[in-house]
PDB file of C-alpha atoms in Angstrom:
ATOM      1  CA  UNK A   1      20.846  41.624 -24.383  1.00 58.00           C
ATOM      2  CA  UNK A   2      22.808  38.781 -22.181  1.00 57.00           C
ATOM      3  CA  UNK A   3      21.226  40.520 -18.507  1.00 57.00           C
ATOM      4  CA  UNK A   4      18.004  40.027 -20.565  1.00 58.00           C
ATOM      5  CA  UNK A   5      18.063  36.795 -21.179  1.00 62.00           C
ATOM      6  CA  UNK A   6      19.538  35.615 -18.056  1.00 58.00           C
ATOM      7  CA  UNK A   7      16.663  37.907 -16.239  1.00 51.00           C
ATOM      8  CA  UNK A   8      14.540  35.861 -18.585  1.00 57.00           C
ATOM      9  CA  UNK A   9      15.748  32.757 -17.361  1.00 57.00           C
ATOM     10  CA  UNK A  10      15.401  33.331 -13.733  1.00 54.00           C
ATOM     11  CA  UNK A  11      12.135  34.605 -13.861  1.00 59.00           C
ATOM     12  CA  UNK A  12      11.095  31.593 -15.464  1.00 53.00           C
ATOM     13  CA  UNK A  13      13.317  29.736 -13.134  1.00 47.00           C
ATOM     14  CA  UNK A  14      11.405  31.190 -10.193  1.00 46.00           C
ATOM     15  CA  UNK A  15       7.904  30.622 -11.811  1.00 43.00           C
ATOM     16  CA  UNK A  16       8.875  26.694 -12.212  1.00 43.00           C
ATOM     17  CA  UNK A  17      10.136  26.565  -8.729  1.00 42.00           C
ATOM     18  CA  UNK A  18       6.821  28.833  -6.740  1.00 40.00           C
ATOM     19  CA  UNK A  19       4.286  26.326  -9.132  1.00 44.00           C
ATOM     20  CA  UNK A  20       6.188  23.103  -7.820  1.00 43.00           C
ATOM     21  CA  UNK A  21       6.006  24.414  -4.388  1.00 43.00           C
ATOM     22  CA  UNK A  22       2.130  24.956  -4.446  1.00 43.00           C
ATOM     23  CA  UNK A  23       1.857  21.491  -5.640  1.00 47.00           C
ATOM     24  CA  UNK A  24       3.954  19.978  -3.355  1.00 47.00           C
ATOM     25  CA  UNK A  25       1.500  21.831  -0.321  1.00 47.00           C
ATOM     26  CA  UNK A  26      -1.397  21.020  -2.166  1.00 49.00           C
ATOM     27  CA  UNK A  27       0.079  17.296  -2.724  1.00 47.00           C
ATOM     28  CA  UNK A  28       0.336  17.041   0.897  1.00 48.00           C
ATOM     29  CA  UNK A  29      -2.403  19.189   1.842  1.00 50.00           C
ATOM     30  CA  UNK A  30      -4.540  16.586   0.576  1.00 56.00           C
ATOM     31  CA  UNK A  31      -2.677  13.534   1.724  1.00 56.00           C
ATOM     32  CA  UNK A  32      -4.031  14.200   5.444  1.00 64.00           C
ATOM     33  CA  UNK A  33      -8.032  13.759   4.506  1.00 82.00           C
ATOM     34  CA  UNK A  34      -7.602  10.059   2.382  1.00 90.00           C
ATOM     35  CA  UNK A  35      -8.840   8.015   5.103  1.00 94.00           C
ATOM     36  CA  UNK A  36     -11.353  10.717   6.290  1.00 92.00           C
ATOM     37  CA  UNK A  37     -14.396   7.882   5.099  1.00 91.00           C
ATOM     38  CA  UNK A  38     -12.904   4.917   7.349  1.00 91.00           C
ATOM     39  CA  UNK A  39     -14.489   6.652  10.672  1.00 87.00           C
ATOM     40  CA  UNK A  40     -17.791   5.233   9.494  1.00 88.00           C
ATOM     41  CA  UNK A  41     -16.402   2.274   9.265  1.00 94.00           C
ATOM     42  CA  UNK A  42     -14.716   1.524  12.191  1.00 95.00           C
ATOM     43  CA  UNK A  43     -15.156   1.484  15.972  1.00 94.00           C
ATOM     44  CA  UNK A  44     -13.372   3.849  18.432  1.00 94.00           C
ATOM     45  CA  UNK A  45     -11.604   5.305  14.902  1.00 94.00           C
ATOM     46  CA  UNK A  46      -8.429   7.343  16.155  1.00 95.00           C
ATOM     47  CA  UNK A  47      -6.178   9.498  13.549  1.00 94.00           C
ATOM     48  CA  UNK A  48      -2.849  10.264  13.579  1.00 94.00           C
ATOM     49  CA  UNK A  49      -0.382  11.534  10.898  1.00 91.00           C
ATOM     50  CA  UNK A  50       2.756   9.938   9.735  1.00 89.00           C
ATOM     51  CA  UNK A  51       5.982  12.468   8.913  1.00 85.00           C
ATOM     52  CA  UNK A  52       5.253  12.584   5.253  1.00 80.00           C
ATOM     53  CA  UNK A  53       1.748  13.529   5.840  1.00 86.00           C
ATOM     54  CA  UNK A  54      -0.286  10.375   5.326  1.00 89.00           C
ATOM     55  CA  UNK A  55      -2.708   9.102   7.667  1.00 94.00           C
ATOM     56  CA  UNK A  56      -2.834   6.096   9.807  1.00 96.00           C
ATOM     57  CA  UNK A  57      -5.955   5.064  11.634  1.00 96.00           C
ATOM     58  CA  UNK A  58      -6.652   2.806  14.307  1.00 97.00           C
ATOM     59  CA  UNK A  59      -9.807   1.398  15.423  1.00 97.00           C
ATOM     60  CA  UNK A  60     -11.871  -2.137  15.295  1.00 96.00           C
ATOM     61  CA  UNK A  61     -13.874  -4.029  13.683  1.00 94.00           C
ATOM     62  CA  UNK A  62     -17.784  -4.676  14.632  1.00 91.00           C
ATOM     63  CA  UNK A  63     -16.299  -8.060  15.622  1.00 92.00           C
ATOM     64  CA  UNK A  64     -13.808  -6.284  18.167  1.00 94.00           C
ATOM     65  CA  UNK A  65     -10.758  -7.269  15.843  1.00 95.00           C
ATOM     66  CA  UNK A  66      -8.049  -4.272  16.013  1.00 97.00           C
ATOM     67  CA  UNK A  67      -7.314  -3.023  12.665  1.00 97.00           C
ATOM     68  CA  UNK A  68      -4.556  -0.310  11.532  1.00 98.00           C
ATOM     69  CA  UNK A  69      -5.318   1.251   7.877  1.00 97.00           C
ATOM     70  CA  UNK A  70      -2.161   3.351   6.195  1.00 97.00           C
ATOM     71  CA  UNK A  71      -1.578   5.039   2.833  1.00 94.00           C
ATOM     72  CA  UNK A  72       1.472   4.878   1.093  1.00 91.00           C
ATOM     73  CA  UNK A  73       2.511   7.067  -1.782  1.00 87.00           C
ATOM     74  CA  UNK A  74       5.143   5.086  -3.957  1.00 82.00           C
ATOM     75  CA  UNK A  75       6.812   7.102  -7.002  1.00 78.00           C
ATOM     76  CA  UNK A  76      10.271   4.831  -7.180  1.00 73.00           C
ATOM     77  CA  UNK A  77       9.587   3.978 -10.446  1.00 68.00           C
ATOM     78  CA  UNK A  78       9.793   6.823 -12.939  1.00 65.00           C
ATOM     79  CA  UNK A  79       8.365   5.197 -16.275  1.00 69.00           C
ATOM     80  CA  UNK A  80       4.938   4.197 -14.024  1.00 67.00           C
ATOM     81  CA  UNK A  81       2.485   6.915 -12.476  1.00 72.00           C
ATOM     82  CA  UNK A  82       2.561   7.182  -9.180  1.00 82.00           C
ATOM     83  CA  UNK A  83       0.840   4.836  -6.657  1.00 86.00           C
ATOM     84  CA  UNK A  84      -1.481   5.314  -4.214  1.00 91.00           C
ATOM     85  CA  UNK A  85      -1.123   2.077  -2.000  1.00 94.00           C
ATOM     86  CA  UNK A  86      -3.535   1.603   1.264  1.00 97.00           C
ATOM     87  CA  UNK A  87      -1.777  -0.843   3.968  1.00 98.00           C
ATOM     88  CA  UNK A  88      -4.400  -2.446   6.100  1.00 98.00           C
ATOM     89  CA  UNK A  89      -3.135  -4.763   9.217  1.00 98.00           C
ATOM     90  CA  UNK A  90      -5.913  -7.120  10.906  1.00 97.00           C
ATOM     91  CA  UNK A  91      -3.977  -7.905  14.562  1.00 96.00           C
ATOM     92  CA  UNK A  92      -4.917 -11.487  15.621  1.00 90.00           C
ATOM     93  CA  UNK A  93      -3.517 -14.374  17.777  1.00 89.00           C
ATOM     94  CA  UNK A  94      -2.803 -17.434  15.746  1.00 87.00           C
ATOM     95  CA  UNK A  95       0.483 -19.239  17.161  1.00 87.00           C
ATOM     96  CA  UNK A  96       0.544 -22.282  14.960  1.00 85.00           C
ATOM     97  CA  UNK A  97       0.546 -20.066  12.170  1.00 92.00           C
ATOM     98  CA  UNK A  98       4.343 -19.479  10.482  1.00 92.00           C
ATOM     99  CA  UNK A  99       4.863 -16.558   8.364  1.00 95.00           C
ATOM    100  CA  UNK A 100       4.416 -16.126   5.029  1.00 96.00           C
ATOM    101  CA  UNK A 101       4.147 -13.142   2.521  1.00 97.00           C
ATOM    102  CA  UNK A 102       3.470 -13.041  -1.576  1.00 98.00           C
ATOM    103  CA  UNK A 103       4.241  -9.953  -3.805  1.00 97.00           C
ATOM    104  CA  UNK A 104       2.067  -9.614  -6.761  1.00 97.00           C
ATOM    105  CA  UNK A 105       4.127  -8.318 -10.002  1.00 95.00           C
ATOM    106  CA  UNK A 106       6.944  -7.429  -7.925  1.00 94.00           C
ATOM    107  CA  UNK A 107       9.500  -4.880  -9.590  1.00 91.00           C
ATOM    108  CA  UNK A 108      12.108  -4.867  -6.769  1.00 88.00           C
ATOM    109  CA  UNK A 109      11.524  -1.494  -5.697  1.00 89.00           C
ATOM    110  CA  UNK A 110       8.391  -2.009  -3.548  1.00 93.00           C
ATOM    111  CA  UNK A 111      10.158  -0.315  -0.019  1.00 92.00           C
ATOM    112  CA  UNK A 112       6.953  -0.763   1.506  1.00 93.00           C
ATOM    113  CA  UNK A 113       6.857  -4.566   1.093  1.00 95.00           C
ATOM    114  CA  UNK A 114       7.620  -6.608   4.521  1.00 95.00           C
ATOM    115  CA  UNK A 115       8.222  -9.753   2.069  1.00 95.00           C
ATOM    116  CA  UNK A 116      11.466  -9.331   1.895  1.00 91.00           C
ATOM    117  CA  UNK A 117      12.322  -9.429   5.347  1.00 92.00           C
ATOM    118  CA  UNK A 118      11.371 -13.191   5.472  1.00 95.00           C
ATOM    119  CA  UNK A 119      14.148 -15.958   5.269  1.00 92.00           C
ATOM    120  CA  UNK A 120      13.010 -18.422   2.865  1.00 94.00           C
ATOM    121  CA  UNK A 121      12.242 -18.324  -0.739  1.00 95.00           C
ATOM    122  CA  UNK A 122       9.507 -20.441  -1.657  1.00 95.00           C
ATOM    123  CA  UNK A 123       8.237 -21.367  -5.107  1.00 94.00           C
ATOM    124  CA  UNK A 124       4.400 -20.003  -5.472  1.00 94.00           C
ATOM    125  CA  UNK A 125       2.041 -22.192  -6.972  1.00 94.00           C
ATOM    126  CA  UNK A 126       0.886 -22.092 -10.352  1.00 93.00           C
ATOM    127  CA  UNK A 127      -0.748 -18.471 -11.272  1.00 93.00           C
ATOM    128  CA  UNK A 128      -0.948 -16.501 -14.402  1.00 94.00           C
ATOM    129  CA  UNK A 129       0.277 -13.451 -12.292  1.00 95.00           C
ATOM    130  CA  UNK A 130       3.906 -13.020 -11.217  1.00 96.00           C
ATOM    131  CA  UNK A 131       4.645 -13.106  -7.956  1.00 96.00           C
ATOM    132  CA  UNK A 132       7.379 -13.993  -5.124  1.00 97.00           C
ATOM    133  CA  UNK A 133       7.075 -15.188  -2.376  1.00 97.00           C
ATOM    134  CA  UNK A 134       8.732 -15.819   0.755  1.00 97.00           C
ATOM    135  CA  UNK A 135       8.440 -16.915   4.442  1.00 96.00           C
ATOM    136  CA  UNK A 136       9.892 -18.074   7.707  1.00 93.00           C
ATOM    137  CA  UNK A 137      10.753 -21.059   8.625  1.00 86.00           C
ATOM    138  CA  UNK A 138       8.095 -23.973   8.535  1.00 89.00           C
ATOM    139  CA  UNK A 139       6.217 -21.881   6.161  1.00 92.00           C
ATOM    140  CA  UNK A 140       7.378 -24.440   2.861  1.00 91.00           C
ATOM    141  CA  UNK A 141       5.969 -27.287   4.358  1.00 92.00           C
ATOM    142  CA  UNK A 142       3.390 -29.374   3.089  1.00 91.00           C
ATOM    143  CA  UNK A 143       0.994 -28.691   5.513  1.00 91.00           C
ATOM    144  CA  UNK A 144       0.759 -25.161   4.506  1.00 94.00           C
ATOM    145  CA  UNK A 145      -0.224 -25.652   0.840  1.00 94.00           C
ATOM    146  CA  UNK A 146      -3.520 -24.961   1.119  1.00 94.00           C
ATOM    147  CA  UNK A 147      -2.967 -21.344   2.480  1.00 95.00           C
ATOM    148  CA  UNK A 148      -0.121 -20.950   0.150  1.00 96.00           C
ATOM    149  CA  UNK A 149      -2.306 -21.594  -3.066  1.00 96.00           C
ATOM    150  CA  UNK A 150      -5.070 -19.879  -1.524  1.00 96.00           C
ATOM    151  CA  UNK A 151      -3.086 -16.774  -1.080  1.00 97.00           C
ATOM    152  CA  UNK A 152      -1.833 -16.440  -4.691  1.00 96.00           C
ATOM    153  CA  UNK A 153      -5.873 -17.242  -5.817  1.00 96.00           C
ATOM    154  CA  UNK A 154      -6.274 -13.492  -4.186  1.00 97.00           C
ATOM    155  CA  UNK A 155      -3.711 -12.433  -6.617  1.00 96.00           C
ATOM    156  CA  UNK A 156      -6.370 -12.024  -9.533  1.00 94.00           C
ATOM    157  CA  UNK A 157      -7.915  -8.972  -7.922  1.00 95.00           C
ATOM    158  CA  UNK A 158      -5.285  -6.324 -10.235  1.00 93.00           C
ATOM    159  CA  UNK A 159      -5.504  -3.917  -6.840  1.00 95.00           C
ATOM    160  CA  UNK A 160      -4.157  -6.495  -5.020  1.00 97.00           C
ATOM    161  CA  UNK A 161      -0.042  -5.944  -4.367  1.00 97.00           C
ATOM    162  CA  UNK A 162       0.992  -7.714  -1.410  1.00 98.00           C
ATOM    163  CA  UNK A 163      -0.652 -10.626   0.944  1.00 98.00           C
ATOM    164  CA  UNK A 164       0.864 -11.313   4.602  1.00 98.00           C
ATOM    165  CA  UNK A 165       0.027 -13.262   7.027  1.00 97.00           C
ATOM    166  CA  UNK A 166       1.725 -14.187  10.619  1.00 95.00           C
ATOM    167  CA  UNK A 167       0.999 -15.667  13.793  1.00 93.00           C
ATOM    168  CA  UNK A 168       0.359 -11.817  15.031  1.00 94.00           C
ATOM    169  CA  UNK A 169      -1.345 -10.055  11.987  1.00 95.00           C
ATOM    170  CA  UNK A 170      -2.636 -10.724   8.318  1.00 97.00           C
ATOM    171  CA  UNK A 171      -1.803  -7.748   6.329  1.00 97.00           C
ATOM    172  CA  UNK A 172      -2.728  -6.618   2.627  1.00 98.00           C
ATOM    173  CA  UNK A 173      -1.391  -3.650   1.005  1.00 98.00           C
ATOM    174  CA  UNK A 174      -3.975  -2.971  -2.447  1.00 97.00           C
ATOM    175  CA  UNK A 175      -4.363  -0.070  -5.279  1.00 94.00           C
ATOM    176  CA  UNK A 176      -5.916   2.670  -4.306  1.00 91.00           C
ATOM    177  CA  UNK A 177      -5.555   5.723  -6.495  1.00 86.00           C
ATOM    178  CA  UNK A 178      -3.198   6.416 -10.062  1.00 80.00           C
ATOM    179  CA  UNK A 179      -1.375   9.404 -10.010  1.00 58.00           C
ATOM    180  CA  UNK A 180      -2.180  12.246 -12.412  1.00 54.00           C
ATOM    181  CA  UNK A 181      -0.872  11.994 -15.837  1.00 46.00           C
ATOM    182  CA  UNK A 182       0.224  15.839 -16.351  1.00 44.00           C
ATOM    183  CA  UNK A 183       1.055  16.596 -12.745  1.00 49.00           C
ATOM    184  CA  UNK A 184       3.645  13.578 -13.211  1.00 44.00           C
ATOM    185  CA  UNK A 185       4.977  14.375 -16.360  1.00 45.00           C
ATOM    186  CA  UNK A 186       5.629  18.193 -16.272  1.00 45.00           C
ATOM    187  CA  UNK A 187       6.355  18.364 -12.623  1.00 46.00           C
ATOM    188  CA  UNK A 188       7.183  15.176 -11.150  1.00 50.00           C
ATOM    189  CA  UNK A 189       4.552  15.501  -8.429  1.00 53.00           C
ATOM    190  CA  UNK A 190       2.675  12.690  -7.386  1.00 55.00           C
ATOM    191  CA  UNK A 191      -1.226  14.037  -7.182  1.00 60.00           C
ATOM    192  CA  UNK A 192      -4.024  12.168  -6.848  1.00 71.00           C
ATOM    193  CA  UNK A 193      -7.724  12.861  -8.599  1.00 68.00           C
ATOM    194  CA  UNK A 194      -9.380  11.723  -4.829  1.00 80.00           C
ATOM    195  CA  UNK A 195      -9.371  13.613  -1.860  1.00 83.00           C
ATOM    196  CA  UNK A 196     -10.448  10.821   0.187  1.00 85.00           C
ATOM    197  CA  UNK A 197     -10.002   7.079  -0.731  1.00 90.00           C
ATOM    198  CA  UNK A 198     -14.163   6.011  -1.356  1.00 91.00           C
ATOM    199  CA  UNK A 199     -16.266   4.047   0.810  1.00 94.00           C
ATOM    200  CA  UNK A 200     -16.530   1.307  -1.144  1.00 94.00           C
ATOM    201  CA  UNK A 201     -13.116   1.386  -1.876  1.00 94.00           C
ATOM    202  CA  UNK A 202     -12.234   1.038   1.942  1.00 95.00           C
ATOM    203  CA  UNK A 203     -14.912  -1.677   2.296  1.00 96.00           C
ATOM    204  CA  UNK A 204     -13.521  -3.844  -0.206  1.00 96.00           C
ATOM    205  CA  UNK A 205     -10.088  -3.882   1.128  1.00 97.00           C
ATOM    206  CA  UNK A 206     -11.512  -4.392   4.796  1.00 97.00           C
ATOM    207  CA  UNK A 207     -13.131  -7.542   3.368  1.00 96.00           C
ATOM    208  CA  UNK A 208      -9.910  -8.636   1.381  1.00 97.00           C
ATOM    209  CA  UNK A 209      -8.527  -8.236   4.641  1.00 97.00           C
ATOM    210  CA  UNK A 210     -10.704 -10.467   6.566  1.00 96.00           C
ATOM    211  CA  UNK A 211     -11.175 -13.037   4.111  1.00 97.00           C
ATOM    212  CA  UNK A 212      -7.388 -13.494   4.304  1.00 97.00           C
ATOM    213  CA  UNK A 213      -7.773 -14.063   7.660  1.00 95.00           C
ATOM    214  CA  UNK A 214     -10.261 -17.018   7.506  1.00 95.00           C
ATOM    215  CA  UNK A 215      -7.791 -18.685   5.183  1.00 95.00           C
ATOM    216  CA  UNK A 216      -5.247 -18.269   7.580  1.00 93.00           C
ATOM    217  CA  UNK A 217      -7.459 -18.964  10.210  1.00 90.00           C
ATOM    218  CA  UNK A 218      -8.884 -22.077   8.499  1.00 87.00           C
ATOM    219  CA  UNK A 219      -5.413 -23.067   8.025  1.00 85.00           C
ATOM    220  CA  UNK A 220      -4.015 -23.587  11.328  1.00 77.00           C
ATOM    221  CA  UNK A 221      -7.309 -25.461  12.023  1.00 65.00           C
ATOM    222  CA  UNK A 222      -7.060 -28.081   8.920  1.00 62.00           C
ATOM    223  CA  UNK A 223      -2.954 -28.173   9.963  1.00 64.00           C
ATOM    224  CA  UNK A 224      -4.413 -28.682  13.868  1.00 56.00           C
ATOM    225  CA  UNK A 225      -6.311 -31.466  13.200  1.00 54.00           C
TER     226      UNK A 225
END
């Protein structure tokens, strides 16, 4: 009765184990095609992989600005679903500009976040959603309040997570995609109901994007002049 039950168990040990396991290819199986809609988008669109399995593209915009679009799959925190974030980087030239970075309801365990590699701690204007923010130096002075206030106005898009901008890049990292409820919950896998982040979905944060960097933009020419 005991080599029963313990065959029992490790049968049902080994089922657990060969259905996490399909998951986890299927998980990253589908990881590779999210930003398969972003080549209509873009000019000279090239794709490349990251270790984990998610895919970076680079390409430009129809106004020749270089652009770099990642996906990010963030499970640190184990009472939320997972989170599908997409990183997208707008490369620029804009000296006079010091850098600054919010975090939208920030939880401390956003790895991704560059915010936190800044110096200074600055106090974000008035806004009904938490945030912190930080930036190098120069970034606290008054001359910059515009394109600090402006920066938390983006803030009440829900998608929106994190807001950088730098004399080299602006960069936004939004919401793409909720993990699924039961894949979560009975096997801690983090699967997504896409297989590719949506058109729309890319155009929006490619427009988040650039209107960040007018703001910035306009910024260094109001503190210019």
């Amino acid at each position: 009765m005991v080599w029963q039950t313990i065959v029992i168990l490790c049968i049902g040990c080994f089922c657990v184990l060969w259905v996490a396991s399909r998951e986890q290819r299927k998980s990253m199986t589908q990881r590779r095609g999210l930003l398969d809609q972003v080549g209509d988008l873009l000019d000279d669109a090239r794709f490349t992989h990251a270790a984990d399995g998610h895919p970076i593209v680079l390409g430009r915009m129809a106004d020749g600005t270089p652009v770099k679009l990642e996906v990010i799959t963030d499970t640190l925190i184990t009472r939320r679903l997972p989170q599908l974030w997409l990183r997208v980087t707008l490369f620029q030239d804009l000296p006079a500009l010091p850098s600054l970075g919010l975090l939208a309801r920030p939880t401390g365990a956003e790895f991704y976040s560059v915010v936190h590699d800044f110096t200074d701690w600055i106090a974000p204007p008035p806004s009904d959603v938490p945030a912190l923010m930080r930036g190098n130096a120069g970034s606290e002075d008054a001359c910059w309040e515009g394109l600090r206030r402006g920066i938390v106005g983006f803030t009440a898009d829900k998608t929106v997570k994190e807001l950088v901008v730098g004399a080299d890049f602006v960069r936004i990292v939004v919401q793409a995609a909720q993990g699924e409820p039961a894949s979560h919950l009975l096997l801690r896998q983090a699967r997504f109901s896409i297989q590719a982040i949506a058109v729309s979905g890319l155009q929006k944060a490619l427009g988040v994007a650039v209107d960040l960097r007018e703001l910035a933009s306009g910024s260094t020419i109001r503190q210019a002049g």
